[in-house]
XYZ file of C-alpha atoms in Angstrom:
425
model
C -20.650 10.150 28.349
C -18.392 8.098 25.719
C -19.485 5.285 23.255
C -15.900 3.931 23.459
C -12.727 4.981 25.761
C -9.106 4.035 24.716
C -7.558 4.470 27.950
C -3.679 5.151 28.928
C -2.367 4.241 25.416
C 0.857 5.527 24.174
C 0.568 7.332 20.943
C 3.233 7.110 18.283
C 4.815 10.617 18.961
C 5.257 8.756 22.644
C 2.448 11.130 24.297
C 0.070 8.934 26.726
C -3.459 10.057 26.452
C -6.966 8.720 26.716
C -8.834 8.877 23.407
C -12.930 9.552 23.799
C -15.167 8.398 20.754
C -18.626 9.225 20.238
C -20.198 7.745 17.123
C -17.549 7.524 14.405
C -15.648 10.742 15.433
C -12.840 11.002 18.069
C -14.144 13.816 20.362
C -11.683 14.057 23.066
C -7.951 13.252 23.449
C -6.990 14.251 26.896
C -6.823 12.549 30.291
C -10.438 11.785 30.714
C -10.455 10.536 34.037
C -13.736 9.436 35.334
C -15.365 9.830 32.336
C -17.677 7.046 31.545
C -18.386 5.159 28.317
C -20.194 2.039 26.998
C -16.759 0.631 26.451
C -13.376 1.080 27.635
C -10.559 -0.101 26.130
C -7.497 -0.610 28.370
C -4.644 0.295 26.410
C -1.819 1.220 28.996
C 1.493 0.421 27.865
C 0.370 -0.101 24.522
C 0.778 1.415 21.356
C -2.299 3.426 19.646
C -1.914 4.065 16.266
C -3.969 5.630 13.443
C -4.567 2.313 11.104
C -2.483 0.995 8.349
C -2.864 2.224 4.638
C -1.730 0.254 1.555
C -1.476 2.698 -1.231
C -0.712 -0.240 -3.913
C -2.556 -3.307 -3.922
C -4.006 -5.687 -6.606
C -7.159 -7.027 -4.993
C -8.884 -8.623 -8.359
C -5.810 -11.073 -7.977
C -5.703 -11.844 -4.462
C -5.573 -15.128 -3.062
C -5.373 -16.851 -6.417
C -2.162 -18.534 -5.727
C -1.632 -21.651 -7.952
C -4.662 -20.478 -10.296
C -4.640 -21.941 -13.006
C -1.080 -22.715 -12.240
C 2.140 -21.389 -10.088
C 4.676 -18.860 -11.580
C 7.789 -21.156 -11.964
C 10.241 -18.845 -12.824
C 9.073 -16.076 -10.540
C 9.269 -13.417 -12.836
C 6.888 -10.001 -13.501
C 6.594 -11.275 -16.980
C 5.384 -15.089 -16.034
C 3.091 -13.320 -13.647
C 1.619 -11.037 -16.229
C 0.976 -13.973 -18.526
C -0.679 -16.233 -15.548
C -2.832 -13.554 -14.726
C -3.868 -13.280 -18.591
C -4.626 -17.005 -18.178
C -6.566 -16.541 -15.249
C -8.829 -13.958 -16.479
C -10.430 -16.176 -19.086
C -11.662 -18.467 -16.401
C -12.531 -16.643 -13.264
C -15.940 -15.373 -12.342
C -17.097 -12.542 -11.055
C -18.229 -14.252 -7.796
C -14.959 -15.706 -7.411
C -13.258 -12.168 -7.591
C -15.946 -10.908 -5.129
C -15.129 -13.838 -2.687
C -11.368 -13.902 -2.633
C -11.558 -9.800 -2.289
C -13.973 -9.895 0.784
C -11.759 -12.952 2.215
C -8.976 -10.289 1.862
C -10.510 -7.751 3.749
C -11.520 -9.831 6.674
C -7.465 -10.333 6.872
C -7.051 -6.569 6.290
C -9.657 -5.380 9.263
C -7.791 -7.946 11.751
C -4.477 -6.293 10.746
C -5.711 -3.040 11.236
C -5.314 -2.165 7.716
C -8.389 -0.002 7.340
C -7.677 2.248 3.699
C -6.155 0.229 0.926
C -5.927 1.321 -2.601
C -6.330 -1.407 -5.407
C -5.497 -1.369 -9.158
C -8.342 -3.251 -11.146
C -7.549 -4.702 -14.634
C -9.319 -2.773 -17.459
C -7.904 -5.009 -20.264
C -10.951 -7.259 -20.561
C -14.192 -6.239 -22.515
C -16.692 -7.693 -19.577
C -14.988 -5.711 -16.859
C -15.557 -8.175 -14.470
C -13.081 -7.135 -12.027
C -13.957 -3.722 -12.051
C -17.940 -4.655 -11.590
C -16.416 -7.210 -8.624
C -14.460 -4.749 -6.853
C -17.247 -1.820 -7.036
C -19.481 -4.069 -5.245
C -16.742 -5.014 -2.626
C -16.037 -1.151 -2.074
C -19.873 -0.748 -1.271
C -19.842 -3.849 0.978
C -16.757 -2.932 2.918
C -17.227 0.470 3.177
C -18.226 0.803 6.943
C -14.640 -0.554 8.063
C -12.222 -0.067 5.125
C -11.824 2.663 2.766
C -11.013 1.213 -0.517
C -9.851 3.043 -3.439
C -10.148 1.742 -6.931
C -7.368 2.586 -9.584
C -8.219 1.961 -13.563
C -5.373 0.017 -14.377
C -4.581 -1.087 -17.968
C -2.496 -3.996 -17.148
C -1.641 -5.076 -20.904
C -0.852 -1.679 -21.821
C -3.126 1.454 -22.741
C -2.004 1.821 -26.067
C -0.689 -1.994 -26.347
C -3.592 -3.653 -25.697
C -6.596 -2.484 -28.561
C -9.331 -2.663 -25.724
C -7.651 -0.855 -23.157
C -8.300 2.841 -23.935
C -12.332 2.646 -24.185
C -12.373 0.102 -21.476
C -10.275 2.403 -18.858
C -12.534 5.324 -19.910
C -15.722 2.761 -19.253
C -14.285 2.128 -15.818
C -13.737 5.618 -14.878
C -17.387 6.287 -16.017
C -18.782 3.448 -13.671
C -17.111 5.180 -10.555
C -13.514 3.984 -10.431
C -11.700 6.527 -8.370
C -8.075 6.707 -9.896
C -6.484 6.601 -13.201
C -3.805 4.372 -13.740
C -1.287 3.349 -16.149
C 1.642 0.875 -17.093
C 4.020 2.922 -19.749
C 7.075 0.958 -19.571
C 4.946 -2.288 -20.674
C 3.968 -0.197 -23.916
C 5.790 -1.468 -27.327
C 8.132 1.485 -27.478
C 9.575 4.537 -25.033
C 7.660 6.859 -27.172
C 4.065 5.043 -26.646
C 4.693 4.905 -23.017
C 5.651 8.708 -22.780
C 2.447 9.419 -24.973
C 0.428 7.005 -22.513
C 1.353 9.176 -19.201
C 0.693 12.001 -21.059
C -3.109 11.089 -22.100
C -3.953 9.361 -18.866
C -2.792 12.383 -16.864
C -5.228 14.475 -19.321
C -7.941 12.328 -18.769
C -7.557 12.572 -14.921
C -7.093 16.391 -15.004
C -10.566 16.712 -17.183
C -12.040 14.462 -14.721
C -10.750 16.128 -11.644
C -9.218 12.608 -10.769
C -6.011 11.504 -8.907
C -3.136 9.794 -10.933
C -1.389 6.153 -9.985
C 1.203 5.107 -12.516
C 3.240 1.667 -12.243
C 6.083 3.510 -13.312
C 9.449 2.028 -14.327
C 8.943 -1.399 -12.697
C 11.957 -2.818 -14.407
C 15.585 -3.064 -14.055
C 16.166 -1.156 -17.189
C 17.928 2.361 -16.424
C 16.541 3.887 -19.628
C 13.276 3.558 -18.611
C 12.537 7.076 -17.503
C 8.687 7.606 -17.762
C 8.523 8.798 -14.030
C 10.328 12.069 -15.991
C 7.343 12.292 -17.905
C 5.394 11.774 -15.154
C 6.588 14.715 -13.618
C 6.219 16.842 -16.457
C 2.751 16.555 -16.925
C 1.716 16.908 -13.255
C 3.288 20.488 -13.510
C 1.921 21.121 -17.156
C -1.586 19.842 -15.861
C -1.494 21.530 -12.415
C -1.910 17.985 -10.948
C 0.363 18.619 -8.010
C -0.177 16.532 -4.790
C -2.850 14.010 -6.829
C -0.127 11.809 -8.357
C 1.521 8.875 -7.420
C 4.489 7.051 -9.291
C 4.466 3.196 -8.073
C 7.277 0.709 -8.077
C 9.957 3.254 -9.890
C 12.216 0.397 -9.645
C 14.778 1.425 -12.631
C 16.023 4.010 -10.355
C 17.912 1.576 -8.533
C 20.149 1.009 -11.927
C 20.493 4.676 -13.105
C 23.582 6.541 -12.602
C 23.748 9.148 -9.940
C 24.041 12.175 -12.291
C 20.835 11.238 -14.151
C 19.173 10.586 -10.358
C 20.829 13.932 -9.348
C 18.468 15.944 -11.814
C 15.319 13.373 -11.439
C 14.484 13.594 -7.844
C 14.145 17.566 -7.615
C 11.529 17.156 -10.609
C 9.619 14.525 -8.295
C 9.791 16.930 -5.643
C 8.489 20.113 -7.220
C 5.908 18.165 -9.048
C 4.786 16.974 -5.620
C 4.403 13.044 -6.637
C 4.252 10.718 -4.061
C 6.767 7.800 -4.457
C 5.301 4.213 -3.503
C 7.787 1.280 -3.382
C 6.871 -2.291 -2.530
C 9.755 -3.972 -0.848
C 8.403 -7.346 -0.674
C 7.610 -7.798 -4.442
C 10.362 -5.525 -5.768
C 13.132 -7.502 -4.192
C 11.444 -10.832 -5.246
C 10.815 -9.733 -8.794
C 13.821 -7.338 -9.748
C 17.366 -8.200 -10.324
C 16.167 -11.734 -12.263
C 18.417 -11.513 -15.195
C 21.449 -10.589 -12.758
C 23.841 -13.277 -11.560
C 26.345 -11.534 -9.045
C 26.506 -8.256 -8.402
C 22.864 -8.850 -7.929
C 20.568 -5.699 -7.450
C 18.324 -5.265 -4.638
C 15.105 -4.051 -6.430
C 14.136 -1.111 -4.793
C 14.249 2.529 -5.812
C 16.345 5.266 -3.878
C 13.963 5.430 -0.817
C 16.285 7.238 1.409
C 17.418 9.713 -1.359
C 13.678 10.688 -2.025
C 12.863 11.055 1.887
C 15.969 13.460 1.950
C 14.412 15.663 -0.996
C 11.225 16.175 0.807
C 9.274 13.619 -1.355
C 6.224 11.755 0.330
C 7.281 8.026 0.356
C 5.195 5.508 1.340
C 5.443 1.272 1.531
C 3.144 -0.628 -0.546
C 2.057 -4.537 0.024
C 1.462 -4.776 -4.162
C 0.388 -8.539 -3.940
C -0.596 -11.611 -1.451
C -0.918 -15.009 -2.833
C -1.050 -13.968 -6.475
C 0.490 -14.913 -9.833
C 3.458 -12.591 -8.516
C 4.092 -13.297 -5.119
C 3.432 -16.531 -3.046
C 3.075 -15.640 0.461
C 1.673 -12.436 2.472
C -0.712 -11.887 5.355
C -2.353 -8.259 4.915
C 0.223 -7.074 7.543
C 2.076 -3.860 6.599
C 4.199 -4.100 9.282
C 5.666 -6.905 7.462
C 6.300 -4.870 4.407
C 8.055 -1.907 6.490
C 9.898 -4.372 8.018
C 11.055 -5.877 4.831
C 11.663 -2.242 3.568
C 13.854 -0.912 6.273
C 16.262 -3.763 5.736
C 16.520 -3.538 2.008
C 16.605 -0.011 2.271
C 19.075 0.276 5.371
C 17.230 2.564 7.468
C 17.793 1.127 10.636
C 18.571 4.216 12.882
C 16.140 4.883 15.237
C 14.847 7.879 13.516
C 14.569 6.184 10.229
C 12.613 3.073 11.845
C 10.020 5.624 12.937
C 9.925 7.059 9.425
C 9.261 3.385 8.137
C 6.281 3.137 10.368
C 4.956 6.327 8.888
C 5.612 5.196 5.931
C 2.472 2.720 6.441
C 0.414 5.001 8.273
C 0.766 8.976 7.741
C 2.767 8.949 4.466
C 0.218 6.470 2.778
C -2.575 8.388 3.948
C -1.601 11.427 2.432
C -0.888 9.545 -1.095
C -4.211 8.235 -0.717
C -5.818 11.952 -0.072
C -7.584 10.586 2.997
C -10.049 12.802 4.871
C -10.245 13.062 8.905
C -7.166 10.523 9.127
C -5.199 10.428 12.229
C -5.203 10.871 15.998
C -7.089 13.998 16.580
C -10.165 15.736 17.725
C -12.654 15.740 14.603
C -10.771 12.727 13.314
C -12.350 9.628 12.010
C -12.642 7.248 14.876
C -10.398 4.603 13.009
C -7.219 3.087 15.468
C -5.056 0.189 16.021
C -4.118 -0.765 19.758
C -0.874 -2.873 19.275
C 1.222 -5.194 21.648
C 4.276 -2.656 21.826
C 5.313 0.166 23.212
C 6.416 2.239 20.528
C 6.599 2.191 16.783
C 10.214 0.684 16.305
C 9.045 -2.027 18.580
C 5.831 -2.482 16.462
C 8.049 -3.287 13.707
C 10.608 -5.616 15.574
C 7.722 -7.951 16.913
C 5.146 -7.291 13.803
C 3.062 -6.827 17.211
C -0.158 -8.329 17.576
C -3.195 -6.267 17.126
C -5.028 -6.178 20.107
C -8.035 -4.189 19.275
C -9.377 -2.640 15.806
C -11.325 0.039 15.687
C -13.060 1.135 12.704
C -15.440 4.229 12.610
C -16.038 4.077 16.094
C -17.042 0.354 16.512
C -14.350 -2.567 17.662
C -14.043 -4.898 14.748
C -11.485 -7.506 15.521
C -9.664 -8.349 18.812
C -6.540 -10.382 19.081
C -4.431 -11.961 22.160
C -1.299 -10.939 23.143
C 1.611 -13.027 21.660
C 2.855 -14.388 25.173
C 4.283 -17.657 25.204
C 3.910 -20.304 28.232
C 6.998 -21.848 29.362
C 7.607 -25.167 31.346
C 11.486 -24.226 32.541
C 13.014 -25.135 35.677
C 13.610 -21.554 37.547
C 12.466 -19.553 34.739
C 9.067 -17.663 34.142
C 6.053 -19.170 33.879
C 5.398 -17.092 30.479
C 7.812 -15.043 28.066
C 6.674 -11.831 26.400
C 9.543 -10.341 23.741
C 8.309 -6.950 24.517
C 11.784 -5.244 25.589
C 12.745 -1.306 26.375
C 16.669 -0.704 25.626
C 18.074 0.585 28.936
């Protein structure tokens, strides 16, 4: 007797299986025949996937678009300035309310694990306290990791160092940084060194906003790779954005990519935001604003797409849909072969779970019973349609249901409804 059976679904690898769940664990993946359960989901013909994972987000700023004003230039720097203004007037209840609303959106989209940076350049640590409360409130259905992020520069802001350490003492999970925003390249490199040492001393992961710029001379990822090896942090470090790599010469990149691979650093490009914010000083030719995704994947580097922003000072759109993120990513990175598109799906599921170090993630016996049933036959179709999440199961409990995206037609001689699912051949 199971608590829940998901029956007849197609797994991402193409196998058709029943999934049996007891409590908050997957206890069987097989043809379960006449097995009984308190609830049965008929997933025949539908894709059953592990949940979506976002490795890079800013939950303290989300859903604040237009406060205190709109980013008129659309640039990264105006967004940072706007955020500085918003920090002065926002309240803890405001941050909590916006974050919880976003988590509702995330749950409805099957996004059940999120790594959020939280600004530590604030003596009150208002955002930190707020998101620690949110992490506790959503823990039954969303794994929320928090990164101590000195938004205004670890050295550039006189309060950042002490407040970043305070945030870690309060229970923030990951050490962050923004070396390219320091006043000099030397300060940026020194900040990488000190922040990695803090992480090593505390046994924590590292996730740096690294080289989010069009400047090909911004090369802090090189320092991050060196410090990762020096401090034995392999497998615990991520470099987010890495957009300067789109402007670097090929010879230097041929040296850089092996260093990243040797250090086992994960890479987190954020295609929606990178394509919007980068290249703003260009006329034409105009740079695409995305790091070298295919080249990193070819080197064996773990690469996963991130959302970054939804309705905040930097980005005016977004719905908490990681399929939107992957859809944009595959276009900008020109990853359109069948295998590449399947990789893009992995980049918002298993690759990102690896970056976060999620225990018990996936579709296997003993894993946490969190999964998504999608109105699609396979991962590529899910990307094409940005498919409806028919069921979202978190820790063994159905937390969201959505109808299929069929349309009713009133056309002479045509079917009464249309479904955009399609199998080639």
